Short mmCIF file of C-alpha atoms in Angstrom, two decimals:
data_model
loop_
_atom_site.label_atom_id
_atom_site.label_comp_id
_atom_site.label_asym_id
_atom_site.label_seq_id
_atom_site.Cartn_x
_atom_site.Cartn_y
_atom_site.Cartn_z
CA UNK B 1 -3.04 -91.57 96.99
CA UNK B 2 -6.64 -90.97 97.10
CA UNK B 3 -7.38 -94.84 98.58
CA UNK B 4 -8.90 -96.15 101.23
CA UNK B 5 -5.36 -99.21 100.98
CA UNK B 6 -2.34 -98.62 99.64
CA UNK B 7 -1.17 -102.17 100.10
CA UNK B 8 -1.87 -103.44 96.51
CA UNK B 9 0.16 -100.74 95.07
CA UNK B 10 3.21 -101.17 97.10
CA UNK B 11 3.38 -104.43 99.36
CA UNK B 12 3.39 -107.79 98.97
CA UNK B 13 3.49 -110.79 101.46
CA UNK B 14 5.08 -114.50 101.55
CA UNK B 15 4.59 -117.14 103.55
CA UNK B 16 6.75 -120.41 104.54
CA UNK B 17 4.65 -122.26 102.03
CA UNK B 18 5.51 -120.18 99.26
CA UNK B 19 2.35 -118.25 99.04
CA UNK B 20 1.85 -115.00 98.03
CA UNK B 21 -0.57 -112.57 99.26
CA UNK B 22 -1.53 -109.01 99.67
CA UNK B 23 -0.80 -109.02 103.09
CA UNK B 24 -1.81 -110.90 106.25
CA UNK B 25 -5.48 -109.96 106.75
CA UNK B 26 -6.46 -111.31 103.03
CA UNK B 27 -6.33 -115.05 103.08
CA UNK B 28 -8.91 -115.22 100.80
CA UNK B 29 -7.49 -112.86 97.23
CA UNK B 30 -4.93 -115.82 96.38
CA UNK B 31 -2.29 -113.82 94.36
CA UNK B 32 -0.53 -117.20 93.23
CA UNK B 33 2.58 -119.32 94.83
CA UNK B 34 6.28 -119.09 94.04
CA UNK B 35 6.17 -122.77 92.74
CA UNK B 36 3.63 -122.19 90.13
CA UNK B 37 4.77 -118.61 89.00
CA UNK B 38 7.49 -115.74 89.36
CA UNK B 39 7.51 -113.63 92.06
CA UNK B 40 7.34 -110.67 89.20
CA UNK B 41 4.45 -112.33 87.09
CA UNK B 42 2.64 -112.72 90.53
CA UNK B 43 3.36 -108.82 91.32
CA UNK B 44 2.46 -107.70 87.76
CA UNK B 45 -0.51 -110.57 87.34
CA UNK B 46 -4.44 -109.65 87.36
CA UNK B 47 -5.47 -110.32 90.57
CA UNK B 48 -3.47 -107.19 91.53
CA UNK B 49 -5.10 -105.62 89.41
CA UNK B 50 -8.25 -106.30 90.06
CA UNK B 51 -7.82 -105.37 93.62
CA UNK B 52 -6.65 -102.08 92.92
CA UNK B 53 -9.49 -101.10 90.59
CA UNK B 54 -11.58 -102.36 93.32
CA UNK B 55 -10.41 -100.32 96.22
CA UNK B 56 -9.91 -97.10 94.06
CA UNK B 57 -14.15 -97.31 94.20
CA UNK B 58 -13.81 -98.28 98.07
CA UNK B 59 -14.85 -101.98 97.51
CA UNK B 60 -13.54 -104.10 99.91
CA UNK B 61 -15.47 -107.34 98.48
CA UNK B 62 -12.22 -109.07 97.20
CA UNK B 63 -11.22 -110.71 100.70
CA UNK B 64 -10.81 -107.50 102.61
CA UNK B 65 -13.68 -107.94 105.09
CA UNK B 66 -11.54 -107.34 107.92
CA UNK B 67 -10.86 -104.09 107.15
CA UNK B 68 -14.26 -103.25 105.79
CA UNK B 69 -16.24 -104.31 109.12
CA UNK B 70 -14.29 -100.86 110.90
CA UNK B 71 -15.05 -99.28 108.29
CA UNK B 72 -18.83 -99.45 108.23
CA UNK B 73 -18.77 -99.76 112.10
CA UNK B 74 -17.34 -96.21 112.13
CA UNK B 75 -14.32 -97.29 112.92
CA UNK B 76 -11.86 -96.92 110.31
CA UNK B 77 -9.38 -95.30 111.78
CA UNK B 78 -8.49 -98.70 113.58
CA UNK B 79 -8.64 -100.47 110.49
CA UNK B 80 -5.68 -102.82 109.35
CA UNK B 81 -4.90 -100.72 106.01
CA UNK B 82 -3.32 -97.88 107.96
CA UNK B 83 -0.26 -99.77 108.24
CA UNK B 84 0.09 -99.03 104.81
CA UNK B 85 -0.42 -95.01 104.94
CA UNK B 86 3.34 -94.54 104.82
CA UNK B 87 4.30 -96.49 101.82
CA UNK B 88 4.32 -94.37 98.88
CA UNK B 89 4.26 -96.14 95.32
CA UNK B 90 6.65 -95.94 92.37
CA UNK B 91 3.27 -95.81 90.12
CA UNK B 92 0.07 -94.92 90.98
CA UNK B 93 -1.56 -96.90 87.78
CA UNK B 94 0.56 -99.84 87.30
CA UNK B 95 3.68 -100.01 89.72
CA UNK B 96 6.41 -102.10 88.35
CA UNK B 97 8.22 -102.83 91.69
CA UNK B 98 6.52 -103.22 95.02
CA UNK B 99 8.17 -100.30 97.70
CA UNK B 100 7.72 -103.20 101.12
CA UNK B 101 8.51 -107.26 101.09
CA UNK B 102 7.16 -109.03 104.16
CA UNK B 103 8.88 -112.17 104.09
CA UNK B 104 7.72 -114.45 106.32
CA UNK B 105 9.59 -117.68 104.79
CA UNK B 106 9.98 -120.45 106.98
CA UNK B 107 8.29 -122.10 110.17
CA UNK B 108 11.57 -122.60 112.20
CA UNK B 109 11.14 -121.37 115.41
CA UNK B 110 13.02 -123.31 118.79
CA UNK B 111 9.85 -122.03 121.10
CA UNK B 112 6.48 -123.22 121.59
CA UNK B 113 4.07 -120.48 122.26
CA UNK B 114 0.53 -121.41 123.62
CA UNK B 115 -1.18 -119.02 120.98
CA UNK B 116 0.79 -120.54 117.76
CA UNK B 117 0.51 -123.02 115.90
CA UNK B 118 2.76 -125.56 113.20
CA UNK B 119 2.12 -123.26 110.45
CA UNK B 120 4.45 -120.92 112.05
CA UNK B 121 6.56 -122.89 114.72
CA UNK B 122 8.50 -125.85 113.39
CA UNK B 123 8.91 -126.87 117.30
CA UNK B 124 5.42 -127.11 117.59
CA UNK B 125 4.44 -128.97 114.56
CA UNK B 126 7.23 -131.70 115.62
CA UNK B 127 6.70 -131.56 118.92
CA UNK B 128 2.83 -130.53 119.58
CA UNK B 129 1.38 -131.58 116.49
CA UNK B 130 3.19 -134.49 115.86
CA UNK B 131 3.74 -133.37 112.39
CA UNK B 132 6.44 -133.47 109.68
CA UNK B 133 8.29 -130.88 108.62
CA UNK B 134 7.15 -127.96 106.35
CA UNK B 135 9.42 -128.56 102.73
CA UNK B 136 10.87 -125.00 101.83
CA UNK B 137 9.47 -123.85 98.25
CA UNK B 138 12.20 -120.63 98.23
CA UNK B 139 14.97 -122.55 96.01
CA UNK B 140 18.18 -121.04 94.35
CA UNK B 141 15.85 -119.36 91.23
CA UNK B 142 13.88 -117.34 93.93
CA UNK B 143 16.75 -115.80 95.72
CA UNK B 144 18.12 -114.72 92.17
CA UNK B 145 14.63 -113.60 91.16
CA UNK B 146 14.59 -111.93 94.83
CA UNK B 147 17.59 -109.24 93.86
CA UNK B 148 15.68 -107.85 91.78
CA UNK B 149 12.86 -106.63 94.36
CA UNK B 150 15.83 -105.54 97.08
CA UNK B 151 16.87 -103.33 94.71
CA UNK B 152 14.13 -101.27 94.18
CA UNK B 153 12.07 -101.70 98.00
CA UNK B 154 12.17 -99.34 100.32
CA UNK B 155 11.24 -101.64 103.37
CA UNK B 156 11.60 -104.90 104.37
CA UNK B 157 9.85 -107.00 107.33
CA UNK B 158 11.22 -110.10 108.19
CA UNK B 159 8.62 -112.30 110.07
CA UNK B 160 8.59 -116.13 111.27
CA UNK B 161 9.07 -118.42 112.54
CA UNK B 162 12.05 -117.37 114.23
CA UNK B 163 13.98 -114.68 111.49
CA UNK B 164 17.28 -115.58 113.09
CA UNK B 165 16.88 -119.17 113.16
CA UNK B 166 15.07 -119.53 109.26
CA UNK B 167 18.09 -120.04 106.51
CA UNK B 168 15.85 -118.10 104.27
CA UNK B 169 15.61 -114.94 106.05
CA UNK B 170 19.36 -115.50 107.03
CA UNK B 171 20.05 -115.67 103.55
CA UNK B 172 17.90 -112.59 102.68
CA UNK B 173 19.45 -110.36 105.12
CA UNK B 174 23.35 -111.43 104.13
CA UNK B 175 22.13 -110.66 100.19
CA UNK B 176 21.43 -106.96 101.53
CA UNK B 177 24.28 -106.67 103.12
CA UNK B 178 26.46 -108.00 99.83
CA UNK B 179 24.42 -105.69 98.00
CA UNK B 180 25.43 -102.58 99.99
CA UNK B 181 21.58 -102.04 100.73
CA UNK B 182 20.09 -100.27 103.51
CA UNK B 183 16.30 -100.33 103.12
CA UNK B 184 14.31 -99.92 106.07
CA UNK B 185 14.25 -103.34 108.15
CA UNK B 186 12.40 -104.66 110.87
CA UNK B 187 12.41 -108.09 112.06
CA UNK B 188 10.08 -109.92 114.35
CA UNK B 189 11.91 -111.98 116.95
CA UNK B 190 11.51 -113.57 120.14
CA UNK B 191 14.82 -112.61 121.60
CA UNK B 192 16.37 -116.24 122.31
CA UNK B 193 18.88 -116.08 119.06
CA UNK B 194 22.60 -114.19 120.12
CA UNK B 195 25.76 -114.77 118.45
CA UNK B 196 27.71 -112.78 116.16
CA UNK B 197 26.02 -113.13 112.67
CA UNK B 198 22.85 -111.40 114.34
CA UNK B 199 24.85 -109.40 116.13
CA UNK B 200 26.74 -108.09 112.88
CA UNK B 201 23.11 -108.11 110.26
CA UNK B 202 20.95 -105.86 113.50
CA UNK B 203 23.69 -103.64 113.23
CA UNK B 204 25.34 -103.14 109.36
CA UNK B 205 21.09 -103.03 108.56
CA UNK B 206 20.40 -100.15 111.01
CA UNK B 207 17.10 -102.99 112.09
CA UNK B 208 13.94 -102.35 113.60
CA UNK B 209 13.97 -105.07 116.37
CA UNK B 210 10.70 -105.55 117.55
CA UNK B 211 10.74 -108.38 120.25
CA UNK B 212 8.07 -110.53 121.21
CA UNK B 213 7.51 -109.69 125.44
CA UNK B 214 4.68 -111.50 126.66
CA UNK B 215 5.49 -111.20 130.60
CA UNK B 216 7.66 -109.59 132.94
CA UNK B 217 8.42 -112.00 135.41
CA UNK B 218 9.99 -115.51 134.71
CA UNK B 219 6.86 -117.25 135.43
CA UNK B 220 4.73 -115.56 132.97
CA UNK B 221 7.35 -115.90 129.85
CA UNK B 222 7.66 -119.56 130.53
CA UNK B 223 4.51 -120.51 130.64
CA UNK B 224 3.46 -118.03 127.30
CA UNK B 225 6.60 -118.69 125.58
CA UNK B 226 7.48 -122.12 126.20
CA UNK B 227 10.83 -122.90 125.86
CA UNK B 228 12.41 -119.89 126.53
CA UNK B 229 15.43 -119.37 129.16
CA UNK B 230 14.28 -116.22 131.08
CA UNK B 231 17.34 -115.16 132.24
CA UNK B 232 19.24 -115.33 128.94
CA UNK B 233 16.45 -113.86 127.39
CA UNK B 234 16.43 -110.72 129.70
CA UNK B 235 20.55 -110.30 128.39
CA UNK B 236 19.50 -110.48 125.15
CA UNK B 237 16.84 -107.90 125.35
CA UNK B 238 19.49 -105.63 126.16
CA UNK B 239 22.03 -106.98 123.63
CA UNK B 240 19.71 -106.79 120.69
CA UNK B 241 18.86 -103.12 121.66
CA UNK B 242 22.97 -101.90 122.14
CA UNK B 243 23.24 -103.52 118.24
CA UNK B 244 20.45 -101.80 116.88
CA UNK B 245 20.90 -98.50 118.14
CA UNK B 246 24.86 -98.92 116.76
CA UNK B 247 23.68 -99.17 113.53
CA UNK B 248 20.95 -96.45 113.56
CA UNK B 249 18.20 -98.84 114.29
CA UNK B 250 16.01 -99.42 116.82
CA UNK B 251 14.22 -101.82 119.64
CA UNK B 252 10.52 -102.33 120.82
CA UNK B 253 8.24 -104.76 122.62
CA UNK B 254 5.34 -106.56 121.39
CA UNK B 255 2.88 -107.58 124.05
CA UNK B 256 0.22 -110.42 123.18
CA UNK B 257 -2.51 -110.05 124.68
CA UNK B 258 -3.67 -112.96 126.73
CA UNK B 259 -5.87 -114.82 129.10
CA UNK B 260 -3.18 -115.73 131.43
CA UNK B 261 -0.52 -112.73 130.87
CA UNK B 262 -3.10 -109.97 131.18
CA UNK B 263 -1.92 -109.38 134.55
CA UNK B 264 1.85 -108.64 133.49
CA UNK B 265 0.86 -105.54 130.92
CA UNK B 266 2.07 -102.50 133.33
CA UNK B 267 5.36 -104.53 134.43
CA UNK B 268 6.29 -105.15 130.51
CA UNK B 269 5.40 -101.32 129.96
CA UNK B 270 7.46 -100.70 132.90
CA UNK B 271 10.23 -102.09 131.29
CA UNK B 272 10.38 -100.68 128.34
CA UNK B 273 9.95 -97.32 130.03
CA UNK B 274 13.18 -98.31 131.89
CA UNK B 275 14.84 -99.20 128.42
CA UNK B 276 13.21 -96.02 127.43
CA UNK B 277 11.46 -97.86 123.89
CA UNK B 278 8.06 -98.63 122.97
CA UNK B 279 5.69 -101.11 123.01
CA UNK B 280 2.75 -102.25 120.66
CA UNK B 281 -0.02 -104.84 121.57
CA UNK B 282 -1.22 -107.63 119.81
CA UNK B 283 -4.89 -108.44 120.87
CA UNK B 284 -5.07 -112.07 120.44
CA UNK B 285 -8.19 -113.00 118.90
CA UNK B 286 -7.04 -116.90 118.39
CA UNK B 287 -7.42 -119.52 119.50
CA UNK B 288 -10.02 -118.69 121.56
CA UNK B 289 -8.79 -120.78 124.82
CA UNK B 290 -6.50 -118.10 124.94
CA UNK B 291 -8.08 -114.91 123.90
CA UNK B 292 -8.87 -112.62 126.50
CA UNK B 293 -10.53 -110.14 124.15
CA UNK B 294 -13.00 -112.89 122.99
CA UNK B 295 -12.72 -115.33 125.86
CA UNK B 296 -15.94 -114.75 128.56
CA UNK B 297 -17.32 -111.22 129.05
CA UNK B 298 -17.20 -111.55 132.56
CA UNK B 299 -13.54 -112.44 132.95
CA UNK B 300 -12.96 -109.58 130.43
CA UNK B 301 -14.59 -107.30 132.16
CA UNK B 302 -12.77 -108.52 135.87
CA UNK B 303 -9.07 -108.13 133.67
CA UNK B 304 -10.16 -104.47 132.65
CA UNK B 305 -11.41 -103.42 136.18
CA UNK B 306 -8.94 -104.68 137.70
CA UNK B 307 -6.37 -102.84 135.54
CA UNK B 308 -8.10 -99.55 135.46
CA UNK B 309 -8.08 -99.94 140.01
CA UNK B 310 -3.92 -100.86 139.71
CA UNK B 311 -1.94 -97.74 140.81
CA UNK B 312 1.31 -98.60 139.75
CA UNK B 313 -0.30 -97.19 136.21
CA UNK B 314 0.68 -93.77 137.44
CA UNK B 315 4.79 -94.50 137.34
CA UNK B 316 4.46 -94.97 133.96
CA UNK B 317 6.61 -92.43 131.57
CA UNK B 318 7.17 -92.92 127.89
CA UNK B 319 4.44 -95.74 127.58
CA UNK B 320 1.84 -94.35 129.39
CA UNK B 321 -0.28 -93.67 126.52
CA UNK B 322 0.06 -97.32 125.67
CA UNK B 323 -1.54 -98.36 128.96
CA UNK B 324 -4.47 -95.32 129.04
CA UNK B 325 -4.72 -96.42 125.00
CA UNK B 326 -5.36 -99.62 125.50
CA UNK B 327 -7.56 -99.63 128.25
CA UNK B 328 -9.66 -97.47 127.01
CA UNK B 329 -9.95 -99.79 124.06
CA UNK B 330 -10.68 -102.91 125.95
CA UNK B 331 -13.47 -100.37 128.25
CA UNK B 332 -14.99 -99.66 125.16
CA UNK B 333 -15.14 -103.91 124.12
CA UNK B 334 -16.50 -104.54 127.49
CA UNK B 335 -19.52 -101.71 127.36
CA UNK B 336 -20.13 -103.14 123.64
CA UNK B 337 -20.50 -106.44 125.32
CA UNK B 338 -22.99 -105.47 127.86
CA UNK B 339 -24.80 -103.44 125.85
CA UNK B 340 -25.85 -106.83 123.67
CA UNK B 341 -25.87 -108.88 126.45
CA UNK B 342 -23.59 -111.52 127.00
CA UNK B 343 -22.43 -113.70 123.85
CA UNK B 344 -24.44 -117.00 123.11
CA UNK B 345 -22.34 -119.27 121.67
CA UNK B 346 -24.41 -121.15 118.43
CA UNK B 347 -23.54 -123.15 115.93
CA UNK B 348 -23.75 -120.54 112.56
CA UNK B 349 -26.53 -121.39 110.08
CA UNK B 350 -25.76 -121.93 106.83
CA UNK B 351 -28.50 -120.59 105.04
CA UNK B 352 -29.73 -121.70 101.56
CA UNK B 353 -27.61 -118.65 98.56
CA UNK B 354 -29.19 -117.83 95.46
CA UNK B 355 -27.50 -120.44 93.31
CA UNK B 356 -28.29 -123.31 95.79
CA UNK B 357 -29.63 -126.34 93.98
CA UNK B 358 -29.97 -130.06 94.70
CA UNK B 359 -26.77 -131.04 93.54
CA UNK B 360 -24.94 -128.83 96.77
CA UNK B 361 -21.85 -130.19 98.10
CA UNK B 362 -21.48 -129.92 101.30
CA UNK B 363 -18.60 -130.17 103.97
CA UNK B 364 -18.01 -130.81 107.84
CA UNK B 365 -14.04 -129.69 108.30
CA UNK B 366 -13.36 -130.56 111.77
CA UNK B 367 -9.69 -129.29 113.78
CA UNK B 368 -8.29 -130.07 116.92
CA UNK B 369 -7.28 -127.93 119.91
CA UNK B 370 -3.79 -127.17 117.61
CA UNK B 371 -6.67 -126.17 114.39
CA UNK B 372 -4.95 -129.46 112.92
CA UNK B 373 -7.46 -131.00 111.03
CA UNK B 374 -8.76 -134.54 112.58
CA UNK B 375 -12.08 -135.42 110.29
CA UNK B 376 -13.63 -134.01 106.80
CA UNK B 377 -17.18 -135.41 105.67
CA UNK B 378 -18.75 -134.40 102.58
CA UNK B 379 -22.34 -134.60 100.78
CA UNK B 380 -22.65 -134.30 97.26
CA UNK B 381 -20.39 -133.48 94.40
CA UNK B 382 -17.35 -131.47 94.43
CA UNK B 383 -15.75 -129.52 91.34
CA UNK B 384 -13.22 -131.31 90.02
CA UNK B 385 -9.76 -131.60 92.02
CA UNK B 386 -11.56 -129.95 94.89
CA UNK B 387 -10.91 -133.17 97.46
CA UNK B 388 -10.64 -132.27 101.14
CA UNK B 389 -10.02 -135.69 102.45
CA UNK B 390 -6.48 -135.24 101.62
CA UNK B 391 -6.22 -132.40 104.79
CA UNK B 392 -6.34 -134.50 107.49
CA UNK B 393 -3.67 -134.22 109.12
CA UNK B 394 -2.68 -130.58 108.34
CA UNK B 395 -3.69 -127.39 109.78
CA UNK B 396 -6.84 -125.17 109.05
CA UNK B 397 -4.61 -122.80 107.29
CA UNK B 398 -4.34 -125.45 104.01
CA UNK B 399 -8.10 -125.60 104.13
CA UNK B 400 -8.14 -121.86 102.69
CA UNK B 401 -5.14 -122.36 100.75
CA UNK B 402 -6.97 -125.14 98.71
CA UNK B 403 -10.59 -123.60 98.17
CA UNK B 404 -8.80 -120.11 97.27
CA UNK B 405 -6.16 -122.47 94.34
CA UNK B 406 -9.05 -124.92 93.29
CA UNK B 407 -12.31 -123.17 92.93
CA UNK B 408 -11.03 -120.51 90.86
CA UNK B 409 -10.92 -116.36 90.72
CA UNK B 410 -12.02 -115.29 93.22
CA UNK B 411 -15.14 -112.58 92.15
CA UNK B 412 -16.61 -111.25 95.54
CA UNK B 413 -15.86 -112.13 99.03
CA UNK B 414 -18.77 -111.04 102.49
CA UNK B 415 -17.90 -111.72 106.16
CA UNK B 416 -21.60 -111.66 106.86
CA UNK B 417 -21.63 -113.07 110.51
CA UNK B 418 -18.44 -111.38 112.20
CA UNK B 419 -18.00 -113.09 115.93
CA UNK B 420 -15.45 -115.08 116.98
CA UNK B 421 -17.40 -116.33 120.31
CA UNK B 422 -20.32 -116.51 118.18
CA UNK B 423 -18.44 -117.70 114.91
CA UNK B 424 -18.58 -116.35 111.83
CA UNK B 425 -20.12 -116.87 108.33
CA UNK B 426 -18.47 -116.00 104.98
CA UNK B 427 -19.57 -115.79 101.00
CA UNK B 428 -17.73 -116.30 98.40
CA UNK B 429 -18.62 -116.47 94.83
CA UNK B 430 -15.77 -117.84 92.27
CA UNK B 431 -15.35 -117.89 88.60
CA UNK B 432 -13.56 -121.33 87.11
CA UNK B 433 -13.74 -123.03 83.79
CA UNK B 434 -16.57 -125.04 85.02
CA UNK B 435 -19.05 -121.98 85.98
CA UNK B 436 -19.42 -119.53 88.62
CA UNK B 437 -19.46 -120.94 92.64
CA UNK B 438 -20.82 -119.57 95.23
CA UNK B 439 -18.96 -120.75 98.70
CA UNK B 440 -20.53 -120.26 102.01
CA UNK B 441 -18.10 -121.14 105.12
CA UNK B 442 -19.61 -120.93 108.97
CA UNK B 443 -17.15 -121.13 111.22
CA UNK B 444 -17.97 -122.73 114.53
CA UNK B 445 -15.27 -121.89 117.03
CA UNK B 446 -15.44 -123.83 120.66
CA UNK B 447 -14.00 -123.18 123.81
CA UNK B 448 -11.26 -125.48 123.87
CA UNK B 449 -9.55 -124.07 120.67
CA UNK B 450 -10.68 -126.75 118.43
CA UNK B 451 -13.32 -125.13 115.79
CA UNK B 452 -15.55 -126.68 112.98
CA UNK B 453 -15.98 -125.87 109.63
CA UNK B 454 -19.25 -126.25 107.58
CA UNK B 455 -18.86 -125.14 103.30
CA UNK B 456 -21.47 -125.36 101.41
CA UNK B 457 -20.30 -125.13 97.63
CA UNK B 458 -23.24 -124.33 94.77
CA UNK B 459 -23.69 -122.79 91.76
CA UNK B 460 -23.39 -119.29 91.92
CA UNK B 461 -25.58 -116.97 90.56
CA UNK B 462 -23.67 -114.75 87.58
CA UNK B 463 -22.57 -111.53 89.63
CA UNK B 464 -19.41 -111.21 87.80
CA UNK B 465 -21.03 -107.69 85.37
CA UNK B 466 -22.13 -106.51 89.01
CA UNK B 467 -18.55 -106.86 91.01
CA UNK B 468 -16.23 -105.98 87.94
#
């Protein structure tokens, strides 16, 4: 396919809240929720659509600005869509069927790890957040609906949450197995779940294990993953890997990147060179207590020296391109950083859009360390059914949930201000019943993981003959 993303054509993604999405990097292009439509209307719907004419022109203005900043930078070829390249749709003009679910379908997790939150842990919104409980929107009519996709995809990802804790990825992965299906699988885990029903679905699926490894040592795991038994995490490292490879499948690591783990890189690499499989890093951007990639430049740059200067680098076998990879990645982040000088950290302007008028509403969306949301104070008046006051109490992640289901279609999206020391400043411009809107959100991240949010909501100039 002659497209920059072949997502919209043959992936789509859930989430334990029951909405549906393009994939993880577009919060913003709401494709609808499974309580409010079917899971084929939603596939088949406009917004799809939309999309697809969009990015057959190369226009990434319908919530894709994370993988339009690489692209303009230069840089596409580290851009998010590439995960994608491999997927190959059953139509190029109007697929019936997507090809890939990623099913990330419930919260339940038994860890708490210091760089999640309650959106995707249920331990942590309990226990962290002081929460309640997530309510599951995947009832008996989606799982019947559901057959209907595993017949035709090709791949499926199971996220979290913890897969092999969640009834509804349980239940997904026992309806392949009844169905005699053997599409490609992966599954996220963190590696604390053995018994025999994962034992018996890693192997009869042929899985993709990829398991969270965040430190070597004992120390390191605990105090990243907290929670976790070390030792009978280590065994089950090596169990999940004898089931996978029984069935045909596979294990790797995933490494998080971190401000206190950066130290334990070459001993995880180590490892997996020992279990002979891969690894992948995740360079964690938030929150940004914890994000050694955006935490200070200085400490940055001390973490890359001092991993460039550590000799054991030169043992390394069959991940050895991981380590030269990714420093050379992080050398690069550190040069761009001196070049500009060390980040200031400001509060983003929100400056006046076209359509601003006197009648503006404006709001102050303020989170907690855990991006829970503690205080919302508006000016003005809001649309109709916009109210915010209502999130209090839940985490940052309903804040875009409700703009992107209340203000309307979405008709052209701009990350204008990309920083996330700096913070960052979006546009939005949406079509409803009651006119055109045009949203601007500055994000104001602080040190300490808590963040602020300031919207200003006006109305938008008409752009929707100039965006399609």
């Amino acid at each position: 396919m002659d497209v920059p993303c072949r997502a919209p054509w043959t992936s789509i993604s859930l989430d334990p809240r029951g909405e549906v999405r393009v994939c993880c990097q577009n919060q913003w292009l709401r494709l609808g929720n499974v309580t409010d439509s079917s899971l084929t209307a939603i596939w088949r719907g406009p917004e799809l659509e939309r999309l697809r004419r969009r990015l057959r022109v190369e226009d990434f203005r319908l919530g894709c600005d994370e993988c339009r900043i690489p692209v303009e930078r230069g840089l596409a070829g580290t851009a998010y869509f590439h995960n994608f390249d491999h997927l190959v749709p059953l139509s190029e003009d109007d697929p019936p069927w997507p090809v890939q679910l990623e099913l990330a379908l419930s919260n339940t997790c038994n860890l708490q790890c210091v760089m999640c939150n309650g959106e995707l842990s249920s331990a942590i919104r309990s226990r962290r957040e002081h929460r309640p409980p997530l309510v599951s929107p995947y009832d008996d009519a989606f799982f019947e609906e559901l057959d209907q996709f595993l017949l035709r995809v090709r791949s499926v990802n199971f996220l979290g949450g913890e897969p092999f804790l969640a009834r509804e990825s349980l239940a997904v992965m026992d309806r392949l197995v009844e169905l005699r299906l053997r599409p490609q699988c992966s599954v996220t885990t963190n590696g604390t779940i053995w018994n025999d029903r994962v034992a018996d679905l890693v192997t009869a699926l042929g899985m993709e294990v990829a398991v969270s490894v965040d430190g070597a040592s004992a120390g390191a795991l605990e105090a990243v993953r907290v929670g976790i038994d070390p030792v009978a995490f280590r065994r089950n490292v090596e169990r999940l890997r004898t089931a996978a490879v029984a069935g045909g499948g596979r294990l790797r690591f995933l490494f998080s990147l971190l401000r206190g783990n950066w130290t334990e890189f070459g001993a995880v690499l180590r490892w997996a060179d020992k279990l002979d499989v891969d690894v992948g890093l995740n360079r964690v951007e938030h929150p940004l207590q914890h994000s050694l990639v955006h935490g200070p430049p200085a400490e940055l740059e001390r973490a890359v020296t001092a991993m460039e200067d550590d000799p054991a680098a030169g043992a390394l076998g069959r991940n050895r391109h991981v380590w030269d990879e990714s420093l050379a990645d992080l050398r690069s982040l550190v040069d761009e950083r001196r070049s500009v000088g060390a980040a200031v950290r400001v509060r983003p302007a929100v400056r006046p859009g076209p359509g601003r008028t006197d009648d503006t509403f404006r709001a102050r969306v303020e989170s907690d360390a855990n991006q829970v949301i503690v205080g919302v104070s508006t000016t003005g008046t809001p649309p109709a059914e916009l109210g915010l006051e209502h999130l209090v109490g839940e985490s940052l992640w309903r804040l875009v949930d409700v703009l992107t289901a209340r203000l309307g279609e979405l008709l052209h999206s701009e990350l204008e201000q990309p920083g996330h020391v700096t913070g960052e400043v979006h546009r939005f411009v949406f079509a409803s019943p009651d006119g055109e809107f045009e949203l601007t959100a500055a994000v104001d991240p602080r040190t300490d993981g808590s963040s602020c949010w300031h919207l200003e909501l006006a109305r938008g100039r008409t752009v929707r003959d100039a965006v399609g």
